[in-house]
mmCIF file of C-alpha atoms and ligand atoms in Angstrom:
data_model
loop_
_atom_site.group_PDB
_atom_site.id
_atom_site.type_symbol
_atom_site.label_atom_id
_atom_site.label_comp_id
_atom_site.label_asym_id
_atom_site.label_seq_id
_atom_site.Cartn_x
_atom_site.Cartn_y
_atom_site.Cartn_z
ATOM 1 C CA MET I 1 16.075 21.882 40.822
ATOM 2 C CA SER I 2 17.298 25.427 40.080
ATOM 3 C CA LEU I 3 15.627 27.472 37.348
ATOM 4 C CA ALA I 4 18.915 27.650 35.400
ATOM 5 C CA ALA I 5 18.865 23.847 34.948
ATOM 6 C CA VAL I 6 15.513 23.853 33.090
ATOM 7 C CA PRO I 7 16.158 23.070 29.398
ATOM 8 C CA GLU I 8 14.734 25.581 26.904
ATOM 9 C CA ALA I 9 13.175 22.744 24.970
ATOM 10 C CA VAL I 10 13.294 18.957 24.727
ATOM 11 C CA HIS I 11 13.017 17.271 21.339
ATOM 12 C CA VAL I 12 11.900 13.622 21.282
ATOM 13 C CA ARG I 13 11.373 11.378 18.260
ATOM 14 C CA ALA I 14 9.099 8.310 18.301
ATOM 15 C CA PRO I 15 8.411 5.827 15.483
ATOM 16 C CA GLY I 16 5.285 4.673 13.741
ATOM 17 C CA LYS I 17 4.622 0.914 13.648
ATOM 18 C CA ILE I 18 3.438 -1.871 11.424
ATOM 19 C CA ASN I 19 1.609 -4.904 12.796
ATOM 20 C CA VAL I 20 3.441 -7.719 11.034
ATOM 21 C CA TYR I 21 0.910 -10.107 12.567
ATOM 22 C CA LEU I 22 -2.371 -9.130 14.235
ATOM 23 C CA GLY I 23 -4.709 -11.757 15.630
ATOM 24 C CA VAL I 24 -7.840 -10.389 17.283
ATOM 25 C CA GLY I 25 -9.652 -12.479 19.892
ATOM 26 C CA GLY I 26 -12.881 -11.923 21.754
ATOM 27 C CA ARG I 27 -14.280 -8.620 22.964
ATOM 28 C CA HIS I 28 -14.120 -7.890 26.699
ATOM 29 C CA ASP I 29 -16.702 -5.969 28.733
ATOM 30 C CA ASP I 30 -14.540 -2.805 28.557
ATOM 31 C CA GLY I 31 -14.835 -2.873 24.750
ATOM 32 C CA TYR I 32 -11.236 -3.925 24.172
ATOM 33 C CA HIS I 33 -10.314 -7.137 22.353
ATOM 34 C CA SER I 34 -7.658 -9.693 23.249
ATOM 35 C CA LEU I 35 -4.780 -9.419 20.822
ATOM 36 C CA ALA I 36 -1.784 -11.445 19.787
ATOM 37 C CA THR I 37 0.322 -9.149 17.672
ATOM 38 C CA VAL I 38 3.844 -8.486 16.477
ATOM 39 C CA PHE I 39 4.743 -4.827 16.212
ATOM 40 C CA GLN I 40 7.681 -3.536 14.239
ATOM 41 C CA ALA I 41 8.772 0.097 14.641
ATOM 42 C CA VAL I 42 9.648 1.655 11.272
ATOM 43 C CA SER I 43 11.651 4.657 10.118
ATOM 44 C CA LEU I 44 8.718 7.049 9.859
ATOM 45 C CA TYR I 45 8.734 9.330 12.872
ATOM 46 C CA GLU I 46 6.768 11.775 14.926
ATOM 47 C CA ASP I 47 8.809 14.627 16.409
ATOM 48 C CA VAL I 48 7.578 16.252 19.593
ATOM 49 C CA ILE I 49 9.237 19.350 21.014
ATOM 50 C CA ALA I 50 8.297 20.336 24.551
ATOM 51 C CA TYR I 51 8.745 23.945 25.730
ATOM 52 C CA PRO I 52 8.302 25.146 29.311
ATOM 53 C CA ASP I 53 5.008 26.988 29.797
ATOM 54 C CA ASP I 54 2.593 27.902 32.576
ATOM 55 C CA GLY I 55 -0.400 26.171 30.998
ATOM 56 C CA PHE I 56 -0.933 23.279 28.549
ATOM 57 C CA SER I 57 -1.076 23.938 24.798
ATOM 58 C CA LEU I 58 -0.269 22.136 21.584
ATOM 59 C CA SER I 59 0.478 22.954 17.937
ATOM 60 C CA VAL I 60 0.654 20.653 14.903
ATOM 61 C CA SER I 61 2.633 20.822 11.663
ATOM 62 C CA GLY I 62 3.774 18.470 8.915
ATOM 63 C CA ILE I 63 0.360 17.507 7.551
ATOM 64 C CA ASP I 64 -1.746 19.027 4.782
ATOM 65 C CA ASP I 65 -4.751 19.636 6.981
ATOM 66 C CA PRO I 66 -3.735 20.286 10.623
ATOM 67 C CA SER I 67 -7.429 20.607 11.542
ATOM 68 C CA THR I 68 -7.661 16.779 11.396
ATOM 69 C CA VAL I 69 -5.616 16.651 14.625
ATOM 70 C CA PRO I 70 -7.290 18.014 17.782
ATOM 71 C CA VAL I 71 -5.198 20.394 19.911
ATOM 72 C CA ASP I 72 -7.247 19.948 23.083
ATOM 73 C CA ASP I 73 -7.729 17.087 25.548
ATOM 74 C CA ARG I 74 -8.836 14.778 22.728
ATOM 75 C CA ASN I 75 -5.177 14.776 21.661
ATOM 76 C CA LEU I 76 -3.316 11.816 23.165
ATOM 77 C CA ALA I 77 -0.068 13.810 23.540
ATOM 78 C CA MET I 78 -1.915 16.475 25.532
ATOM 79 C CA ARG I 79 -3.455 13.767 27.713
ATOM 80 C CA ALA I 80 -0.003 12.234 28.200
ATOM 81 C CA ALA I 81 1.467 15.537 29.422
ATOM 82 C CA LYS I 82 -1.426 16.139 31.823
ATOM 83 C CA MET I 83 -1.302 12.559 33.102
ATOM 84 C CA LEU I 84 2.423 12.865 33.824
ATOM 85 C CA ALA I 85 1.886 16.189 35.623
ATOM 86 C CA ALA I 86 -0.915 14.666 37.736
ATOM 87 C CA ALA I 87 1.128 11.536 38.511
ATOM 88 C CA THR I 88 4.171 13.521 39.656
ATOM 89 C CA GLY I 89 2.513 16.564 41.246
ATOM 90 C CA TYR I 90 4.137 18.894 38.698
ATOM 91 C CA THR I 91 2.288 22.215 38.865
ATOM 92 C CA ALA I 92 3.333 24.207 35.735
ATOM 93 C CA GLY I 93 2.631 23.217 32.129
ATOM 94 C CA VAL I 94 4.123 22.682 28.683
ATOM 95 C CA HIS I 95 3.712 23.725 25.084
ATOM 96 C CA LEU I 96 3.947 20.683 22.814
ATOM 97 C CA GLU I 97 4.897 21.145 19.183
ATOM 98 C CA LEU I 98 3.967 18.063 17.112
ATOM 99 C CA ARG I 99 5.758 17.618 13.785
ATOM 100 C CA LYS I 100 3.934 14.778 12.145
ATOM 101 C CA SER I 101 5.140 12.337 9.488
ATOM 102 C CA VAL I 102 3.107 9.240 10.386
ATOM 103 C CA PRO I 103 -0.285 9.323 8.599
ATOM 104 C CA VAL I 104 -3.181 10.563 10.756
ATOM 105 C CA ALA I 105 -5.674 7.727 11.509
ATOM 106 C CA GLY I 106 -3.592 5.533 9.209
ATOM 107 C CA GLY I 107 -3.233 2.385 11.327
ATOM 108 C CA MET I 108 0.421 3.107 12.107
ATOM 109 C CA GLY I 109 0.094 4.356 15.675
ATOM 110 C CA GLY I 110 0.935 8.011 14.954
ATOM 111 C CA GLY I 111 -1.143 9.324 17.862
ATOM 112 C CA SER I 112 0.391 6.694 20.150
ATOM 113 C CA ALA I 113 3.884 7.781 19.030
ATOM 114 C CA ASP I 114 2.957 11.388 19.868
ATOM 115 C CA ALA I 115 1.843 10.308 23.343
ATOM 116 C CA ALA I 116 4.983 8.242 23.987
ATOM 117 C CA ALA I 117 7.185 11.121 22.783
ATOM 118 C CA ALA I 118 5.267 13.624 24.938
ATOM 119 C CA LEU I 119 5.760 11.453 28.037
ATOM 120 C CA VAL I 120 9.519 11.189 27.468
ATOM 121 C CA ALA I 121 9.847 14.891 26.549
ATOM 122 C CA CYS I 122 7.900 16.178 29.557
ATOM 123 C CA ASP I 123 9.706 13.815 31.920
ATOM 124 C CA ALA I 124 13.029 15.308 30.741
ATOM 125 C CA LEU I 125 11.762 18.911 30.598
ATOM 126 C CA TRP I 126 10.251 18.784 34.082
ATOM 127 C CA ASN I 127 13.038 16.625 35.490
ATOM 128 C CA THR I 128 10.413 14.299 36.978
ATOM 129 C CA GLY I 129 12.743 11.284 36.578
ATOM 130 C CA LEU I 130 10.163 8.521 36.083
ATOM 131 C CA SER I 131 11.452 4.927 36.002
ATOM 132 C CA PRO I 132 10.957 2.961 32.768
ATOM 133 C CA GLN I 133 8.291 0.857 34.557
ATOM 134 C CA ARG I 134 6.318 3.961 35.629
ATOM 135 C CA LEU I 135 6.554 5.380 32.095
ATOM 136 C CA HIS I 136 5.269 2.055 30.749
ATOM 137 C CA GLU I 137 2.333 2.104 33.209
ATOM 138 C CA LEU I 138 1.312 5.622 32.192
ATOM 139 C CA ALA I 139 1.733 4.702 28.513
ATOM 140 C CA ALA I 140 -0.553 1.662 28.902
ATOM 141 C CA ARG I 141 -3.231 3.838 30.527
ATOM 142 C CA LEU I 142 -3.119 6.206 27.549
ATOM 143 C CA GLY I 143 -3.712 3.553 24.883
ATOM 144 C CA ALA I 144 -2.945 -0.013 23.849
ATOM 145 C CA ASP I 145 -0.211 0.967 21.332
ATOM 146 C CA VAL I 146 1.555 3.623 23.426
ATOM 147 C CA PRO I 147 3.904 1.258 25.353
ATOM 148 C CA PHE I 148 5.234 -0.106 22.069
ATOM 149 C CA ALA I 149 6.010 3.400 20.767
ATOM 150 C CA LEU I 150 8.098 3.886 23.924
ATOM 151 C CA HIS I 151 10.027 0.647 23.443
ATOM 152 C CA GLY I 152 10.315 0.333 19.647
ATOM 153 C CA GLY I 153 12.187 -2.492 17.924
ATOM 154 C CA THR I 154 10.151 -5.623 17.250
ATOM 155 C CA ALA I 155 7.879 -6.934 19.983
ATOM 156 C CA VAL I 156 5.067 -9.342 20.687
ATOM 157 C CA GLY I 157 2.030 -7.639 22.188
ATOM 158 C CA THR I 158 -0.614 -9.562 24.112
ATOM 159 C CA GLY I 159 -3.480 -8.548 26.388
ATOM 160 C CA ARG I 160 -4.867 -5.399 24.777
ATOM 161 C CA GLY I 161 -1.566 -5.162 22.857
ATOM 162 C CA ASP I 162 0.073 -3.387 25.788
ATOM 163 C CA GLN I 163 1.806 -6.406 27.393
ATOM 164 C CA LEU I 164 5.083 -6.437 25.514
ATOM 165 C CA ASN I 165 7.847 -8.954 25.067
ATOM 166 C CA PRO I 166 10.773 -8.174 22.785
ATOM 167 C CA ALA I 167 11.007 -10.402 19.699
ATOM 168 C CA LEU I 168 14.378 -11.207 18.186
ATOM 169 C CA ALA I 169 14.649 -9.785 14.686
ATOM 170 C CA ARG I 170 17.824 -10.071 12.654
ATOM 171 C CA GLY I 171 18.886 -7.486 10.084
ATOM 172 C CA ARG I 172 16.524 -5.053 8.505
ATOM 173 C CA PHE I 173 13.199 -5.405 6.759
ATOM 174 C CA ASP I 174 12.285 -3.083 3.883
ATOM 175 C CA TRP I 175 8.699 -1.893 3.663
ATOM 176 C CA VAL I 176 6.792 0.263 1.210
ATOM 177 C CA LEU I 177 3.832 2.063 2.712
ATOM 178 C CA VAL I 178 0.930 3.323 0.643
ATOM 179 C CA THR I 179 -0.950 5.985 2.552
ATOM 180 C CA SER I 180 -4.512 7.217 2.021
ATOM 181 C CA GLU I 181 -5.759 10.773 2.275
ATOM 182 C CA ALA I 182 -8.728 9.845 4.460
ATOM 183 C CA GLY I 183 -8.115 7.856 7.642
ATOM 184 C CA LEU I 184 -10.178 5.058 9.179
ATOM 185 C CA SER I 185 -11.524 4.998 12.734
ATOM 186 C CA THR I 186 -9.929 2.232 14.826
ATOM 187 C CA PRO I 187 -13.034 1.624 17.030
ATOM 188 C CA ALA I 188 -15.203 1.485 13.885
ATOM 189 C CA ILE I 189 -12.955 -1.180 12.316
ATOM 190 C CA TYR I 190 -13.030 -3.331 15.479
ATOM 191 C CA ALA I 191 -16.832 -2.942 15.601
ATOM 192 C CA ARG I 192 -17.034 -3.984 11.947
ATOM 193 C CA LEU I 193 -14.972 -7.093 12.724
ATOM 194 C CA ASP I 194 -17.382 -8.048 15.559
ATOM 195 C CA GLU I 195 -20.351 -7.518 13.235
ATOM 196 C CA HIS I 196 -18.746 -9.561 10.496
ATOM 197 C CA ARG I 197 -17.959 -12.398 12.900
ATOM 198 C CA ALA I 198 -21.486 -12.382 14.332
ATOM 199 C CA GLN I 199 -22.980 -12.474 10.833
ATOM 200 C CA ASN I 200 -20.723 -15.325 9.859
ATOM 201 C CA GLY I 201 -21.707 -17.415 12.840
ATOM 202 C CA ALA I 202 -18.646 -17.197 15.084
ATOM 203 C CA LEU I 203 -19.224 -19.491 18.059
ATOM 204 C CA ALA I 204 -19.472 -17.971 21.543
ATOM 205 C CA ASP I 205 -15.966 -19.168 22.390
ATOM 206 C CA ASP I 206 -14.539 -18.597 18.926
ATOM 207 C CA PRO I 207 -12.629 -16.268 18.622
ATOM 208 C CA PRO I 208 -10.868 -17.158 21.866
ATOM 209 C CA LEU I 209 -10.126 -14.692 24.638
ATOM 210 C CA SER I 210 -6.490 -15.710 24.736
ATOM 211 C CA LEU I 211 -4.378 -16.296 21.646
ATOM 212 C CA ASP I 212 -0.772 -16.612 20.527
ATOM 213 C CA VAL I 213 1.438 -15.404 17.723
ATOM 214 C CA PRO I 214 2.194 -18.367 15.403
ATOM 215 C CA ILE I 215 5.744 -19.728 15.796
ATOM 216 C CA PRO I 216 6.633 -19.325 12.051
ATOM 217 C CA VAL I 217 6.222 -15.535 12.374
ATOM 218 C CA LEU I 218 8.764 -15.435 15.214
ATOM 219 C CA GLN I 219 11.103 -17.798 13.354
ATOM 220 C CA ALA I 220 11.002 -15.660 10.196
ATOM 221 C CA LEU I 221 11.818 -12.527 12.200
ATOM 222 C CA ARG I 222 14.642 -14.289 14.022
ATOM 223 C CA ALA I 223 16.075 -15.520 10.720
ATOM 224 C CA GLY I 224 15.790 -12.046 9.169
ATOM 225 C CA ASP I 225 14.160 -13.709 6.176
ATOM 226 C CA PRO I 226 11.639 -11.516 4.336
ATOM 227 C CA HIS I 227 10.440 -14.412 2.158
ATOM 228 C CA SER I 228 9.458 -16.523 5.197
ATOM 229 C CA LEU I 229 7.917 -13.521 6.912
ATOM 230 C CA ALA I 230 5.913 -12.599 3.817
ATOM 231 C CA ALA I 231 4.411 -16.096 3.840
ATOM 232 C CA CYS I 232 2.966 -15.690 7.351
ATOM 233 C CA MET I 233 2.051 -11.987 7.645
ATOM 234 C CA TYR I 234 -1.580 -11.719 8.672
ATOM 235 C CA ASN I 235 -4.089 -9.200 10.019
ATOM 236 C CA ASP I 236 -7.575 -10.001 11.382
ATOM 237 C CA LEU I 237 -8.527 -6.332 10.850
ATOM 238 C CA GLU I 238 -7.903 -6.610 7.112
ATOM 239 C CA VAL I 239 -11.378 -7.987 6.329
ATOM 240 C CA PRO I 240 -13.258 -5.178 8.152
ATOM 241 C CA ALA I 241 -10.865 -2.545 6.731
ATOM 242 C CA LEU I 242 -11.509 -3.831 3.195
ATOM 243 C CA LEU I 243 -15.269 -3.916 3.849
ATOM 244 C CA GLU I 244 -15.033 -0.278 4.929
ATOM 245 C CA ARG I 245 -12.675 0.755 2.087
ATOM 246 C CA PRO I 246 -12.952 -1.749 -0.822
ATOM 247 C CA SER I 247 -10.529 0.292 -2.975
ATOM 248 C CA LEU I 248 -7.643 -0.894 -0.751
ATOM 249 C CA ASP I 249 -7.833 -4.256 -2.507
ATOM 250 C CA GLU I 250 -6.605 -2.565 -5.710
ATOM 251 C CA VAL I 251 -3.683 -1.053 -3.818
ATOM 252 C CA ILE I 252 -2.639 -4.477 -2.500
ATOM 253 C CA LYS I 253 -2.843 -5.986 -5.990
ATOM 254 C CA ALA I 254 -0.789 -3.127 -7.477
ATOM 255 C CA GLY I 255 2.006 -3.581 -4.921
ATOM 256 C CA LEU I 256 2.153 -7.336 -5.475
ATOM 257 C CA GLU I 257 2.242 -6.846 -9.246
ATOM 258 C CA ALA I 258 5.127 -4.400 -8.775
ATOM 259 C CA GLY I 259 7.112 -7.125 -6.989
ATOM 260 C CA ALA I 260 6.375 -6.815 -3.272
ATOM 261 C CA LEU I 261 6.590 -10.151 -1.433
ATOM 262 C CA SER I 262 3.400 -9.507 0.514
ATOM 263 C CA GLY I 263 1.037 -6.662 1.326
ATOM 264 C CA ILE I 264 -1.255 -6.208 4.298
ATOM 265 C CA VAL I 265 -3.421 -3.570 5.892
ATOM 266 C CA SER I 266 -1.398 -1.972 8.695
ATOM 267 C CA GLY I 267 -3.270 -2.138 12.023
ATOM 268 C CA SER I 268 -6.810 -0.870 11.456
ATOM 269 C CA GLY I 269 -5.769 0.726 8.119
ATOM 270 C CA PRO I 270 -6.020 2.311 5.688
ATOM 271 C CA THR I 271 -2.210 2.334 5.240
ATOM 272 C CA ILE I 272 -1.039 -0.693 3.257
ATOM 273 C CA ALA I 273 2.370 -2.139 4.186
ATOM 274 C CA PHE I 274 4.309 -4.072 1.541
ATOM 275 C CA LEU I 275 7.233 -6.224 2.569
ATOM 276 C CA CYS I 276 10.022 -6.243 -0.044
ATOM 277 C CA GLU I 277 13.003 -8.500 -0.639
ATOM 278 C CA SER I 278 15.680 -5.790 -0.445
ATOM 279 C CA PRO I 279 16.170 -2.001 -0.372
ATOM 280 C CA GLU I 280 16.533 -2.051 -4.190
ATOM 281 C CA SER I 281 13.316 -3.994 -4.625
ATOM 282 C CA ALA I 282 11.522 -1.608 -2.246
ATOM 283 C CA ARG I 283 12.714 1.403 -4.255
ATOM 284 C CA TYR I 284 11.398 -0.215 -7.425
ATOM 285 C CA VAL I 285 8.022 -1.055 -5.847
ATOM 286 C CA GLN I 286 7.802 2.488 -4.452
ATOM 287 C CA GLY I 287 8.543 3.947 -7.917
ATOM 288 C CA GLU I 288 5.894 1.795 -9.614
ATOM 289 C CA LEU I 289 3.241 2.714 -7.036
ATOM 290 C CA GLN I 290 4.126 6.410 -7.271
ATOM 291 C CA ALA I 291 3.963 6.226 -11.065
ATOM 292 C CA SER I 292 0.359 5.032 -10.713
ATOM 293 C CA GLY I 293 -0.450 8.181 -8.731
ATOM 294 C CA ARG I 294 -0.252 6.754 -5.211
ATOM 295 C CA VAL I 295 1.636 8.115 -2.214
ATOM 296 C CA ALA I 296 4.266 5.468 -1.467
ATOM 297 C CA LEU I 297 7.023 5.693 1.162
ATOM 298 C CA HIS I 298 10.039 3.422 1.575
ATOM 299 C CA VAL I 299 10.842 2.734 5.237
ATOM 300 C CA HIS I 300 12.733 0.078 7.152
ATOM 301 C CA GLY I 301 12.449 -1.617 10.496
ATOM 302 C CA PRO I 302 13.105 -2.326 13.247
ATOM 303 C CA VAL I 303 14.112 1.077 14.652
ATOM 304 C CA ALA I 304 14.394 2.382 18.218
ATOM 305 C CA GLY I 305 11.474 3.626 20.306
ATOM 306 C CA ALA I 306 10.920 7.139 21.704
ATOM 307 C CA ARG I 307 14.264 8.832 22.333
ATOM 308 C CA ILE I 308 15.608 12.269 23.119
ATOM 309 C CA ILE I 309 17.164 14.020 20.107
ATOM 310 C CA SER I 310 18.166 17.176 21.959
ATOM 311 C CA ALA I 311 17.561 18.814 25.300
HETATM 312 O O1 LIG C 1 -6.196 1.955 22.991
HETATM 313 P P1 LIG C 1 -6.533 2.715 21.760
HETATM 314 O O2 LIG C 1 -7.023 4.096 22.058
HETATM 315 O O3 LIG C 1 -5.459 2.693 20.740
HETATM 316 O O4 LIG C 1 -7.753 1.930 21.113
HETATM 317 C C1 LIG C 1 -8.655 2.550 20.236
HETATM 318 C C2 LIG C 1 -9.881 1.668 20.082
HETATM 319 O O5 LIG C 1 -9.527 0.461 19.388
HETATM 320 C C3 LIG C 1 -10.502 1.214 21.373
HETATM 321 O O6 LIG C 1 -11.412 2.158 21.851
HETATM 322 C C4 LIG C 1 -11.213 -0.063 20.929
HETATM 323 O O7 LIG C 1 -12.427 0.230 20.278
HETATM 324 C C5 LIG C 1 -10.270 -0.635 19.888
HETATM 325 N N1 LIG C 1 -9.347 -1.629 20.460
HETATM 326 C C6 LIG C 1 -9.837 -2.863 20.814
HETATM 327 N N2 LIG C 1 -8.988 -3.799 21.352
HETATM 328 C C7 LIG C 1 -7.680 -3.530 21.514
HETATM 329 C C8 LIG C 1 -7.142 -2.269 21.139
HETATM 330 C C9 LIG C 1 -8.015 -1.335 20.612
HETATM 331 O O8 LIG C 1 -11.025 -3.134 20.659
HETATM 332 N N3 LIG C 1 -6.893 -4.459 22.053
#
C-alpha cells in the first residue's frame, strides 16, 4: 500500500449494551462462568479515533475523571490494537483517542465497546483487511463481551457470552438508564455470586454448566412487545450487585414508581436499566428520576455494532 493511501484518521463508533436476560451457570477452572444471556446494543456510544503513529498511545475524554481509565496495557482498546498488530505482523503503531459516553465500570460493556471499536479502526487505518471471522476471534480473546460490541443488534450469548447468535427483535425498545458515579468490579460481582450460592447451599451440579435463555424472552423480543419482555427480564448478577451496593434497590423502586415496566441491574452493575412502554413514557420516567437528583439517560435499542463513521 502506498503512503498516500493511509487515512489521516479513522473514526469508529461502538455501542454499549444491556443484558436483557443474564443467567449465570457454574464456574470453570479458568475462572469464567457459563452464561446464557441476551444482549441488546443501545444508543449510548463509545467513539474511538485512530491516528497513524510510530508507537502505541491512548488518550481519554468525555468523562469527569479520566484517571479512572488506564492509558496503558491495562486498557482493553490498547490491548486490542497491539493484538491486531501482532496477529497481522504490522510494525508501526497507533494513537487511539477514546471519547467515552458509556459509564466506566457500569455494567454496560464500555471497555468492550472501546476494544471492538479499536479493532475495527486499526484494521481500516492499517489496511490489514481482517475477515469478520478473524475479527470475531480476536475480539473473543480480548473479553467475553467484545464480540457482541462488534456485532451489535440483539443477540443470544452462550459459552462465556462470546458465542453469539442473532436474536430477532422487532421495532425499538425504550430504556432509561440510571448511572452511578462509582463503578463496580465485574470479577468482584461474579465472586460475590459464587460466595452467595455457596452460602445458600447450591448443589455441586446446580447451577448447571450449560444453560439456555428462556423461550418467553425470545418470543417477547420477536414480538417487539415491551410488556411481555418486562415480565421476563432477569439477571443472576442482580443479587450480588445489590449485596455490594444496597442503595441500588431504591433506584429500582423509584423507576418503577415513575412508571417503568421493569428495572434490572445491567450486567454486573451498577447501572440500572428500566424498560419503558414508549418513547413518551421513557421521557417521563427519565424526568422523574432526574428530578430526584439522579443521572438518567433515555436510550433505545437495538442499534448497530462497531462501524466506521469516517476514514
Ligand atoms: O471477559 P471479561 O474481561 O469481560 O470478564 C471480566 C471478568 O468477569 C472475568 O475475569 C471473570 O471474573 C468474570 N466473568 C465470568 N464469566 C463470564 C464472563 C466474565 O466469570 N462468562
